[in-house]
CSV table of C-alpha atoms in Angstrom, one decimal:
chain,number,residue,atom,x,y,z
A,277,UNK,CA,0.0,0.0,0.0
A,278,UNK,CA,1.3,3.3,-0.9
A,279,UNK,CA,1.1,5.8,1.9
A,280,UNK,CA,-0.3,9.2,1.0
A,281,UNK,CA,2.0,11.9,2.3
A,282,UNK,CA,1.3,15.5,2.5
A,283,UNK,CA,4.2,17.1,0.4
A,284,UNK,CA,5.5,19.6,3.1
A,285,UNK,CA,7.9,20.9,0.5
A,286,UNK,CA,5.0,22.2,-1.6
A,287,UNK,CA,4.8,25.0,0.9
A,288,UNK,CA,5.8,28.3,-0.1
A,289,UNK,CA,9.4,28.9,1.2
A,290,UNK,CA,8.9,32.5,1.0
A,291,UNK,CA,6.6,32.4,3.9
A,292,UNK,CA,9.2,30.5,6.1
A,293,UNK,CA,11.3,32.5,8.6
A,294,UNK,CA,14.8,33.6,7.6
A,295,UNK,CA,16.1,31.9,10.8
A,296,UNK,CA,14.6,28.6,9.8
A,297,UNK,CA,16.3,28.9,6.5
A,298,UNK,CA,19.6,29.5,8.2
A,299,UNK,CA,19.2,26.5,10.5
A,300,UNK,CA,18.2,24.0,7.8
A,301,UNK,CA,21.5,23.9,5.9
A,302,UNK,CA,23.2,23.4,9.2
A,303,UNK,CA,20.8,20.4,10.0
A,304,UNK,CA,21.4,19.2,6.5
A,305,UNK,CA,25.2,19.2,6.9
A,306,UNK,CA,25.1,17.6,10.3
A,307,UNK,CA,22.9,14.9,9.2
A,308,UNK,CA,24.8,14.1,6.0
A,309,UNK,CA,28.1,13.8,8.0
A,310,UNK,CA,27.0,11.4,10.5
A,311,UNK,CA,28.8,8.1,10.4
A,312,UNK,CA,27.7,6.1,7.4
A,313,UNK,CA,25.9,3.3,9.4
A,314,UNK,CA,23.7,5.8,11.2
A,315,UNK,CA,20.1,4.8,10.0
A,316,UNK,CA,17.9,7.1,12.1
A,317,UNK,CA,18.3,10.2,14.0
A,318,UNK,CA,16.0,12.1,16.6
A,319,UNK,CA,15.4,15.9,16.8
A,320,UNK,CA,16.7,15.5,20.4
A,321,UNK,CA,20.1,14.1,19.1
A,322,UNK,CA,20.4,16.8,16.3
A,323,UNK,CA,19.5,19.7,19.2
A,324,UNK,CA,22.3,18.2,21.5
A,325,UNK,CA,24.9,18.0,18.8
A,326,UNK,CA,24.2,21.5,17.5
A,327,UNK,CA,23.6,23.3,20.9
A,328,UNK,CA,20.1,24.1,20.0
A,329,UNK,CA,16.8,23.8,21.8
A,330,UNK,CA,15.1,20.5,21.7
A,331,UNK,CA,11.6,21.9,21.0
A,332,UNK,CA,13.0,24.3,18.2
A,333,UNK,CA,14.6,21.5,16.3
A,334,UNK,CA,11.5,19.4,16.7
A,335,UNK,CA,9.4,22.2,15.2
A,336,UNK,CA,11.8,23.0,12.5
A,337,UNK,CA,12.0,19.5,11.3
A,338,UNK,CA,8.2,19.0,11.4
A,339,UNK,CA,7.7,21.9,9.0
A,340,UNK,CA,10.0,20.2,6.4
A,341,UNK,CA,9.3,16.4,6.8
A,342,UNK,CA,6.5,14.4,8.2
A,343,UNK,CA,8.7,11.2,8.7
A,344,UNK,CA,9.3,11.8,12.3
A,345,UNK,CA,8.3,8.8,14.5
A,346,UNK,CA,7.9,8.7,18.2
A,347,UNK,CA,10.8,7.3,20.0
A,348,UNK,CA,12.4,6.3,16.7
A,349,UNK,CA,13.2,9.7,15.2
A,350,UNK,CA,13.6,10.1,11.5
A,351,UNK,CA,14.9,7.7,8.9
A,352,UNK,CA,18.1,9.6,8.1
A,353,UNK,CA,17.9,9.2,4.1
A,354,UNK,CA,14.2,10.3,4.2
A,355,UNK,CA,15.0,13.4,6.2
A,356,UNK,CA,18.1,14.3,4.0
A,357,UNK,CA,15.9,14.1,0.9
A,358,UNK,CA,13.0,15.9,2.6
A,359,UNK,CA,15.4,18.9,3.6
A,360,UNK,CA,17.0,18.8,0.3
A,361,UNK,CA,13.7,18.9,-1.5
A,362,UNK,CA,12.5,21.7,0.8
A,363,UNK,CA,15.6,23.7,0.1
A,364,UNK,CA,15.5,22.8,-3.5
A,365,UNK,CA,19.2,22.8,-3.8
A,366,UNK,CA,19.2,19.9,-6.3
A,367,UNK,CA,19.0,22.4,-9.2
A,368,UNK,CA,22.7,23.2,-10.1
A,369,UNK,CA,23.7,26.9,-10.2
A,370,UNK,CA,26.8,28.0,-12.3
A,371,UNK,CA,29.4,30.3,-10.8
A,372,UNK,CA,32.9,31.7,-11.6
A,373,UNK,CA,35.7,32.7,-9.2
A,374,UNK,CA,37.5,36.2,-9.5
A,375,UNK,CA,41.0,36.1,-8.0
A,376,UNK,CA,42.9,32.9,-8.9
A,377,UNK,CA,45.4,33.1,-6.0
A,378,UNK,CA,45.7,30.3,-3.6
A,379,UNK,CA,42.3,30.6,-2.0
A,380,UNK,CA,40.7,31.0,-5.4
A,381,UNK,CA,42.2,27.8,-6.7
A,382,UNK,CA,41.6,25.8,-3.6
A,383,UNK,CA,38.0,26.7,-4.1
A,384,UNK,CA,38.0,26.0,-8.0
A,385,UNK,CA,39.5,22.6,-7.3
A,386,UNK,CA,37.3,21.7,-4.2
A,387,UNK,CA,34.9,18.9,-5.4
A,388,UNK,CA,32.5,19.3,-2.4
A,389,UNK,CA,30.4,22.1,-3.7
A,390,UNK,CA,28.6,19.9,-6.4
A,391,UNK,CA,26.8,18.0,-3.7
A,392,UNK,CA,25.3,21.3,-2.7
A,393,UNK,CA,24.3,22.2,-6.3
A,394,UNK,CA,27.0,24.5,-7.3
A,395,UNK,CA,29.3,24.1,-10.2
A,396,UNK,CA,32.3,26.4,-10.4
A,397,UNK,CA,33.2,26.6,-14.1
A,398,UNK,CA,36.3,28.9,-14.1
A,399,UNK,CA,38.6,31.3,-12.6
A,400,UNK,CA,39.5,34.9,-13.6
A,401,UNK,CA,42.4,37.0,-12.7
A,402,UNK,CA,44.1,40.0,-13.9
A,403,UNK,CA,47.5,38.0,-14.2
A,404,UNK,CA,46.4,34.3,-14.8
A,405,UNK,CA,49.4,32.4,-13.7
A,406,UNK,CA,48.6,29.6,-15.9
A,407,UNK,CA,45.8,28.5,-18.3
A,408,UNK,CA,44.4,25.8,-15.6
A,409,UNK,CA,44.4,24.9,-12.0
A,410,UNK,CA,46.0,21.7,-10.6
A,411,UNK,CA,42.6,20.2,-10.8
A,412,UNK,CA,42.2,21.3,-14.4
A,413,UNK,CA,39.6,24.2,-14.1
A,414,UNK,CA,40.3,27.0,-16.7
A,415,UNK,CA,41.8,30.4,-15.6
A,416,UNK,CA,41.0,33.4,-18.0
A,417,UNK,CA,41.9,37.1,-18.1
A,418,UNK,CA,39.5,39.5,-16.8
A,419,UNK,CA,38.8,40.8,-20.2
A,420,UNK,CA,36.6,37.5,-20.9
A,421,UNK,CA,34.7,37.8,-17.7
A,422,UNK,CA,31.4,39.3,-19.1
A,423,UNK,CA,31.1,37.3,-22.4
A,424,UNK,CA,31.8,34.1,-20.4
A,425,UNK,CA,29.2,34.7,-17.7
A,426,UNK,CA,26.7,35.6,-20.3
A,427,UNK,CA,27.5,32.6,-22.5
A,428,UNK,CA,27.6,30.1,-19.6
A,429,UNK,CA,24.5,31.3,-17.6
A,430,UNK,CA,26.4,32.3,-14.5
A,431,UNK,CA,24.5,33.3,-11.6
A,432,UNK,CA,27.0,33.4,-8.7
A,433,UNK,CA,30.0,35.3,-8.7
A,434,UNK,CA,32.7,34.4,-6.1
A,435,UNK,CA,35.3,37.0,-5.1
A,436,UNK,CA,38.7,36.0,-3.8
A,437,UNK,CA,40.7,39.1,-4.7
A,438,UNK,CA,42.6,41.3,-2.3
A,439,UNK,CA,40.4,43.7,-0.1
A,440,UNK,CA,41.2,46.8,-2.1
A,441,UNK,CA,40.0,45.4,-5.5
A,442,UNK,CA,37.1,43.6,-4.0
A,443,UNK,CA,34.4,46.5,-4.6
A,444,UNK,CA,35.5,47.0,-8.3
A,445,UNK,CA,35.3,43.1,-8.9
A,446,UNK,CA,32.0,43.1,-7.3
A,447,UNK,CA,30.8,45.9,-9.5
A,448,UNK,CA,32.0,44.2,-12.6
A,449,UNK,CA,30.2,40.8,-11.7
A,450,UNK,CA,27.1,42.8,-10.9
A,451,UNK,CA,27.4,44.3,-14.4
A,452,UNK,CA,27.5,40.6,-15.7
A,453,UNK,CA,23.9,40.2,-14.4
A,454,UNK,CA,25.0,37.6,-11.7
A,455,UNK,CA,22.2,37.2,-9.0
A,456,UNK,CA,24.4,36.5,-6.1
A,457,UNK,CA,28.0,37.4,-4.8
A,458,UNK,CA,29.9,35.0,-2.4
A,459,UNK,CA,32.5,37.3,-1.0
A,460,UNK,CA,35.7,35.9,0.6
A,461,UNK,CA,37.5,39.2,0.7
A,462,UNK,CA,37.6,40.7,4.1
A,463,UNK,CA,35.8,44.0,3.3
A,464,UNK,CA,32.1,44.9,3.2
A,465,UNK,CA,30.8,45.1,-0.1
A,466,UNK,CA,27.8,47.3,-1.7
A,467,UNK,CA,25.5,45.5,-4.0
A,468,UNK,CA,22.2,46.7,-5.8
A,469,UNK,CA,19.1,45.7,-3.8
A,470,UNK,CA,18.3,42.8,-6.2
A,471,UNK,CA,21.6,41.0,-5.9
A,472,UNK,CA,22.0,38.5,-2.9
A,473,UNK,CA,25.4,38.9,-1.1
A,474,UNK,CA,27.1,36.6,1.6
A,475,UNK,CA,30.4,37.3,2.8
A,476,UNK,CA,32.6,34.7,4.5
A,477,UNK,CA,34.6,36.8,6.9
A,478,UNK,CA,37.5,34.8,8.6
A,479,UNK,CA,38.5,37.5,10.9
A,480,UNK,CA,35.0,37.7,12.2
A,481,UNK,CA,35.0,34.0,12.6
A,482,UNK,CA,38.3,34.2,14.3
A,483,UNK,CA,37.3,36.8,16.7
A,484,UNK,CA,34.0,34.9,17.6
A,485,UNK,CA,36.3,31.8,18.1
A,486,UNK,CA,38.6,33.8,20.5
A,487,UNK,CA,35.7,35.1,22.4
A,488,UNK,CA,34.5,31.6,23.1
A,489,UNK,CA,38.0,30.6,24.4
A,490,UNK,CA,37.9,33.8,26.6
A,491,UNK,CA,34.6,32.8,28.0
A,492,UNK,CA,35.7,29.3,28.5
A,493,UNK,CA,39.0,30.2,30.1
B,129,UNK,CA,40.8,68.4,31.4
B,130,UNK,CA,40.8,64.7,31.6
B,131,UNK,CA,37.3,63.3,31.1
B,132,UNK,CA,36.6,60.5,33.6
B,133,UNK,CA,35.2,57.4,31.7
B,134,UNK,CA,33.4,54.5,33.1
B,135,UNK,CA,35.6,51.5,31.7
B,136,UNK,CA,32.9,49.7,30.2
B,137,UNK,CA,35.3,46.9,29.3
B,138,UNK,CA,35.6,46.2,33.1
B,139,UNK,CA,32.5,44.4,33.0
B,140,UNK,CA,32.6,40.5,33.0
B,141,UNK,CA,32.1,39.5,29.4
B,142,UNK,CA,30.9,36.2,30.9
B,143,UNK,CA,27.7,37.9,31.6
B,144,UNK,CA,27.3,39.2,28.3
B,145,UNK,CA,24.9,37.4,26.0
B,146,UNK,CA,26.4,35.0,23.4
B,147,UNK,CA,24.5,36.8,20.7
B,148,UNK,CA,26.1,40.1,21.6
B,149,UNK,CA,29.5,38.2,21.4
B,150,UNK,CA,28.6,37.2,17.9
B,151,UNK,CA,27.5,40.5,16.6
B,152,UNK,CA,30.6,42.5,18.1
B,153,UNK,CA,33.0,40.9,15.6
B,154,UNK,CA,30.6,41.7,12.8
B,155,UNK,CA,30.3,45.4,13.8
B,156,UNK,CA,34.1,45.6,14.4
B,157,UNK,CA,34.7,44.2,10.9
B,158,UNK,CA,32.2,46.7,9.2
B,159,UNK,CA,33.6,49.7,11.0
B,160,UNK,CA,37.3,48.8,10.2
B,161,UNK,CA,36.5,48.3,6.6
B,162,UNK,CA,34.7,51.7,6.1
B,163,UNK,CA,36.6,54.0,3.7
B,164,UNK,CA,39.6,55.5,5.3
B,165,UNK,CA,38.3,59.0,5.4
B,166,UNK,CA,35.3,58.0,7.6
B,167,UNK,CA,35.7,59.9,10.7
B,168,UNK,CA,32.4,59.1,12.6
B,169,UNK,CA,29.6,56.4,12.4
B,170,UNK,CA,26.2,56.2,13.8
B,171,UNK,CA,24.6,53.2,15.1
B,172,UNK,CA,21.6,53.7,12.6
B,173,UNK,CA,24.1,53.7,9.7
B,174,UNK,CA,25.8,50.5,10.9
B,175,UNK,CA,22.2,48.9,11.6
B,176,UNK,CA,21.3,49.7,8.1
B,177,UNK,CA,24.5,48.5,6.5
B,178,UNK,CA,24.3,45.0,8.3
B,179,UNK,CA,20.6,44.6,8.0
B,180,UNK,CA,20.0,44.7,11.8
B,181,UNK,CA,17.4,46.6,14.1
B,182,UNK,CA,18.4,50.2,14.9
B,183,UNK,CA,17.4,49.7,18.5
B,184,UNK,CA,19.5,46.5,18.7
B,185,UNK,CA,22.7,48.1,17.5
B,186,UNK,CA,22.3,51.2,19.6
B,187,UNK,CA,21.9,49.0,22.7
B,188,UNK,CA,24.9,46.7,21.7
B,189,UNK,CA,27.3,49.7,21.3
B,190,UNK,CA,26.1,51.4,24.5
B,191,UNK,CA,27.3,48.2,26.3
B,192,UNK,CA,30.7,48.6,25.0
B,193,UNK,CA,31.6,52.1,24.5
B,194,UNK,CA,30.2,55.3,26.1
B,195,UNK,CA,31.6,57.5,23.1
B,196,UNK,CA,28.2,57.7,21.3
B,197,UNK,CA,27.0,61.3,20.9
B,198,UNK,CA,23.5,62.3,19.8
B,199,UNK,CA,23.2,63.2,16.2
B,200,UNK,CA,27.1,62.8,15.7
B,201,UNK,CA,27.3,59.1,16.6
B,202,UNK,CA,30.8,57.6,17.5
B,203,UNK,CA,34.2,58.7,16.6
B,204,UNK,CA,35.2,55.8,14.5
B,205,UNK,CA,38.8,55.2,15.9
B,206,UNK,CA,37.3,55.5,19.5
B,207,UNK,CA,34.6,52.9,18.8
B,208,UNK,CA,37.2,50.5,17.1
B,209,UNK,CA,39.4,50.7,20.2
B,210,UNK,CA,36.4,50.4,22.6
B,211,UNK,CA,35.2,47.2,20.8
B,212,UNK,CA,38.7,45.8,20.5
B,213,UNK,CA,39.3,46.4,24.3
B,214,UNK,CA,36.0,44.9,25.0
B,215,UNK,CA,36.8,41.7,22.9
B,216,UNK,CA,40.3,41.6,24.2
B,217,UNK,CA,41.6,40.4,20.9
B,218,UNK,CA,44.9,42.5,21.1
B,219,UNK,CA,46.7,39.6,22.9
B,220,UNK,CA,48.2,37.3,20.3
B,221,UNK,CA,47.2,33.7,20.1
B,222,UNK,CA,49.4,31.2,18.2
B,223,UNK,CA,48.2,28.5,15.9
B,224,UNK,CA,49.3,25.7,13.7
B,225,UNK,CA,47.4,24.4,10.6
B,226,UNK,CA,47.1,20.6,9.9
B,227,UNK,CA,46.7,19.9,6.3
B,228,UNK,CA,49.1,21.8,4.1
B,229,UNK,CA,47.0,21.6,0.8
B,230,UNK,CA,45.9,24.6,-1.3
B,231,UNK,CA,43.5,25.9,1.5
B,232,UNK,CA,45.8,25.1,4.3
B,233,UNK,CA,48.7,27.2,2.5
B,234,UNK,CA,46.3,29.9,1.5
B,235,UNK,CA,45.5,30.4,5.2
B,236,UNK,CA,49.2,30.2,6.3
B,237,UNK,CA,50.2,32.8,3.9
B,238,UNK,CA,47.3,35.1,4.5
B,239,UNK,CA,48.4,38.1,6.5
B,240,UNK,CA,45.2,39.4,7.5
B,241,UNK,CA,44.9,37.4,10.7
B,242,UNK,CA,47.6,39.1,12.7
B,243,UNK,CA,45.2,42.1,13.0
B,244,UNK,CA,42.8,40.0,14.8
B,245,UNK,CA,45.4,38.6,17.2
B,246,UNK,CA,46.3,35.2,15.6
B,247,UNK,CA,49.6,34.1,14.5
B,248,UNK,CA,49.7,31.0,12.3
B,249,UNK,CA,53.2,29.5,13.0
B,250,UNK,CA,53.5,26.4,10.7
B,251,UNK,CA,51.8,23.9,8.9
B,252,UNK,CA,51.7,20.1,9.4
B,253,UNK,CA,51.0,17.5,6.8
B,254,UNK,CA,51.3,13.7,6.3
B,255,UNK,CA,53.2,14.3,3.1
B,256,UNK,CA,54.7,17.8,3.4
B,257,UNK,CA,55.2,18.8,-0.4
B,258,UNK,CA,58.0,21.3,0.4
B,259,UNK,CA,59.6,22.6,3.6
B,260,UNK,CA,58.0,26.0,3.2
B,261,UNK,CA,55.0,27.8,1.7
B,262,UNK,CA,55.4,30.5,-1.0
B,263,UNK,CA,55.0,32.9,1.8
B,264,UNK,CA,57.8,31.3,3.8
B,265,UNK,CA,55.9,29.5,6.5
B,266,UNK,CA,57.4,26.2,7.6
B,267,UNK,CA,55.6,22.9,6.7
B,268,UNK,CA,56.5,19.8,9.1
B,269,UNK,CA,55.7,16.3,9.0
B,270,UNK,CA,52.9,15.2,11.5
B,271,UNK,CA,55.4,13.3,13.7
B,272,UNK,CA,56.6,16.8,15.0
B,273,UNK,CA,53.0,18.0,15.7
B,274,UNK,CA,52.9,17.5,19.6
B,275,UNK,CA,56.5,18.6,20.5
B,276,UNK,CA,56.2,21.7,18.3
B,277,UNK,CA,52.7,22.7,19.9
B,278,UNK,CA,54.1,22.3,23.4
B,279,UNK,CA,57.3,24.3,22.7
B,280,UNK,CA,55.5,27.1,21.0
B,281,UNK,CA,52.5,27.5,23.4
B,282,UNK,CA,50.1,26.7,20.5
B,283,UNK,CA,46.5,27.2,21.7
B,284,UNK,CA,44.5,27.0,18.5
B,285,UNK,CA,44.6,24.2,15.9
B,286,UNK,CA,43.3,24.7,12.6
B,287,UNK,CA,42.1,21.8,10.5
B,288,UNK,CA,42.2,21.8,6.5
B,289,UNK,CA,42.6,17.9,5.9
B,290,UNK,CA,40.0,16.0,3.9
B,291,UNK,CA,36.6,15.0,5.8
B,292,UNK,CA,37.8,11.5,6.3
B,293,UNK,CA,40.9,12.3,8.2
B,294,UNK,CA,39.5,15.3,10.1
B,295,UNK,CA,38.4,13.5,13.4
B,296,UNK,CA,41.6,11.8,13.8
B,297,UNK,CA,43.6,15.1,13.3
B,298,UNK,CA,41.1,16.7,15.7
B,299,UNK,CA,41.9,14.1,18.5
B,300,UNK,CA,45.6,14.6,17.7
B,301,UNK,CA,45.3,18.4,18.2
B,302,UNK,CA,43.3,17.8,21.4
B,303,UNK,CA,46.0,15.5,22.7
B,304,UNK,CA,48.5,18.5,22.2
B,305,UNK,CA,46.3,20.5,24.7
B,306,UNK,CA,45.1,23.1,22.2
B,307,UNK,CA,42.3,25.0,23.7
B,308,UNK,CA,40.3,25.5,20.4
B,309,UNK,CA,39.8,23.9,17.0
B,310,UNK,CA,39.1,26.0,13.9
B,311,UNK,CA,37.6,23.4,11.5
B,312,UNK,CA,37.6,23.9,7.8
B,313,UNK,CA,36.8,20.2,6.8
B,314,UNK,CA,33.4,19.7,5.8
B,315,UNK,CA,32.4,17.4,8.6
B,316,UNK,CA,31.0,17.5,12.3
B,317,UNK,CA,33.8,17.0,14.8
B,318,UNK,CA,33.6,15.8,18.3
B,319,UNK,CA,35.8,17.5,20.9
B,320,UNK,CA,35.9,17.2,24.8
B,321,UNK,CA,33.8,19.7,26.8
B,322,UNK,CA,36.7,21.9,27.7
B,323,UNK,CA,37.8,22.4,23.9
B,324,UNK,CA,36.1,25.2,21.8
B,325,UNK,CA,35.2,24.3,18.3
B,326,UNK,CA,34.2,26.5,15.4
B,327,UNK,CA,33.4,25.1,12.0
B,328,UNK,CA,33.6,27.1,8.7
B,329,UNK,CA,31.2,25.1,6.7
B,330,UNK,CA,31.2,26.2,3.1
B,331,UNK,CA,28.6,23.9,2.1
B,332,UNK,CA,26.3,25.3,4.8
B,333,UNK,CA,27.2,28.9,3.6
B,334,UNK,CA,26.5,28.0,0.1
B,335,UNK,CA,23.1,26.5,0.7
B,336,UNK,CA,22.1,29.6,2.7
B,337,UNK,CA,23.2,31.8,-0.2
B,338,UNK,CA,21.1,29.7,-2.6
B,339,UNK,CA,18.2,29.9,-0.3
B,340,UNK,CA,18.5,33.6,-0.3
B,341,UNK,CA,18.6,33.7,-4.1
B,342,UNK,CA,15.4,31.5,-4.3
B,343,UNK,CA,13.6,33.8,-1.8
B,344,UNK,CA,14.6,36.8,-3.9
B,345,UNK,CA,13.7,35.2,-7.4
């Protein structure tokens, strides 16, 4: 007998709180990186591992999956699928990286992003050191950026240039009609209203880490 | 005349909320990366730039600095100093990186961490490709990890190895008595209660970025 399920992911995610959208990727990553033999997982265990409230996690998961069973928790694979469907990350987006230094090349050659639906096609640099990274990804001069982005339907621009060049590069990527900027330069960037920006600021993370150390010490 | 100031930073930061401690490094980074000619900054402007509530930012800043002036805001340099004193980041901590691949070497050679009070002394790897990074930082074999950490008062261990080796490396660093782990591997790590752990998970960030794109679209 086929059990009829209410498809929770038919819900309009626009109506979901921003904070839930921030927590879901964290849950997803935790559940995915559990030891392979793990077959089921409870909200309580997730809450404890991630230092979150039990009730909060229970409610969050109930919003994206109806697979939770009293005492048994969730079947791990089902929960991964439900969260991924809810997040709609299975559609692949194309990105380019501007700044083909060590960090840029490390990101270009990292193969873990494809699981999260991101394909980094190529790197761009003012002075391309070589035609390809060690992993075989092409590196082009900046003059080819716009034509490449338009020809390859690039929607995400990743910035790994030094701080002093970051805003200029950001403006260039916006002019190529990317929808989002993923910024690894340690500087605050301005983008037009319609462009999404997310910054990975390691100095901020580092200070947060040191504050935790101080609070423990 | 010397103005007497209540030293806000004499307050015990243990009593400060965790969420404030997460926001302060973000404020600090924003204020530091403003254009150089910026002499003063208001809570309202900070709130707007960082997409936070006006009242929240005003209250946060009042907790760490009494330099705010009606209509004028804060003198930028004073506010930077007050936040840094509050965060106590001016004391330098020593770190090592385990995993001297591209990402590990990029972090080793990045010179922006010293401003945040972190000195990355050396890298360690099972197969050190060469004796030094391009920037001149030494890379040692893993066999020297423990002696090096103890001799150099290393308190932070940075992990940039592939996911499958990360927990083992984490355990090795904990055995070297580091106080904190900064984890760049895409995997959830277990540490003893007394060790601080912070993970930079790019897959999580990426999913969050894509969710924002979807919400805008």
